[in-house]
Amino acid sequence: MNSSTSTMSEEPDALSVVNQLRDLAADPLNRRAIVQDQGCLPGLILFMDHPNPPVVHSALLALRYLAECRANREKMKGELGMMLSLQNVIQNLGEIYVKRLC
């Protein structure tokens, strides 16, 4: 199997997983449990660095839903990689915007 076939088969899986997390986070009753779970928040942070823009978008949406719960905000800010990944997303968006202007 070549690397492009492998990448193509991985992307729908990543999108599927992050979309499920986003859908769970959309329900206010799930938000605290998602942030308290050992793997969900770190997984969402990893998805922010994914090369597929729809995966990043879905991860950001899930994080926004989670941050709507005030009790989650401190844990989210302190989560390893969260602030750096957000800075990278912002920088990438700026670069895309500049490229579109040129």
mmCIF file of N, CA and C in Angstrom, residues 3 7-8 13 31 38-40 42 56 67 82 95 102:
data_model
loop_
_atom_site.group_PDB
_atom_site.id
_atom_site.type_symbol
_atom_site.label_atom_id
_atom_site.label_comp_id
_atom_site.label_asym_id
_atom_site.label_seq_id
_atom_site.Cartn_x
_atom_site.Cartn_y
_atom_site.Cartn_z
ATOM 1 N N SER A 3 1.793 5.413 0.320
ATOM 2 C CA SER A 3 1.480 6.374 1.383
ATOM 3 C C SER A 3 0.247 7.202 1.073
ATOM 4 N N THR A 7 -2.936 7.574 3.552
ATOM 5 C CA THR A 7 -3.418 8.879 4.011
ATOM 6 C C THR A 7 -4.899 9.034 3.697
ATOM 7 N N MET A 8 -5.281 8.628 2.507
ATOM 8 C CA MET A 8 -6.682 8.765 2.117
ATOM 9 C C MET A 8 -7.586 7.934 3.029
ATOM 10 N N ASP A 13 -11.381 8.458 8.750
ATOM 11 C CA ASP A 13 -11.444 7.996 10.129
ATOM 12 C C ASP A 13 -11.260 9.150 11.100
ATOM 13 N N ARG A 31 -20.553 18.008 28.290
ATOM 14 C CA ARG A 31 -19.344 18.837 28.223
ATOM 15 C C ARG A 31 -18.368 18.612 29.367
ATOM 16 N N GLN A 38 -9.862 11.107 30.212
ATOM 17 C CA GLN A 38 -8.401 11.114 30.037
ATOM 18 C C GLN A 38 -7.958 11.354 28.598
ATOM 19 N N GLY A 39 -8.742 10.930 27.599
ATOM 20 C CA GLY A 39 -8.280 10.982 26.223
ATOM 21 C C GLY A 39 -8.964 11.975 25.311
ATOM 22 N N CYS A 40 -10.147 12.428 25.662
ATOM 23 C CA CYS A 40 -10.924 13.264 24.733
ATOM 24 C C CYS A 40 -10.276 14.622 24.462
ATOM 25 N N PRO A 42 -7.123 15.730 25.079
ATOM 26 C CA PRO A 42 -5.838 15.625 24.360
ATOM 27 C C PRO A 42 -6.029 15.222 22.890
ATOM 28 N N VAL A 56 -9.751 19.954 11.406
ATOM 29 C CA VAL A 56 -9.390 21.068 12.288
ATOM 30 C C VAL A 56 -10.631 21.878 12.647
ATOM 31 N N ALA A 67 -15.805 24.833 25.873
ATOM 32 C CA ALA A 67 -15.473 26.067 26.600
ATOM 33 C C ALA A 67 -16.720 26.838 27.032
ATOM 34 N N MET A 82 -2.556 22.841 24.284
ATOM 35 C CA MET A 82 -3.761 23.579 23.881
ATOM 36 C C MET A 82 -3.421 24.963 23.338
ATOM 37 N N GLU A 95 -1.908 33.000 7.367
ATOM 38 C CA GLU A 95 -1.152 32.726 6.148
ATOM 39 C C GLU A 95 -2.092 32.436 4.970
ATOM 40 N N CYS A 102 -3.125 37.860 -2.208
ATOM 41 C CA CYS A 102 -2.086 38.058 -3.238
ATOM 42 C C CYS A 102 -2.498 37.526 -4.598
#
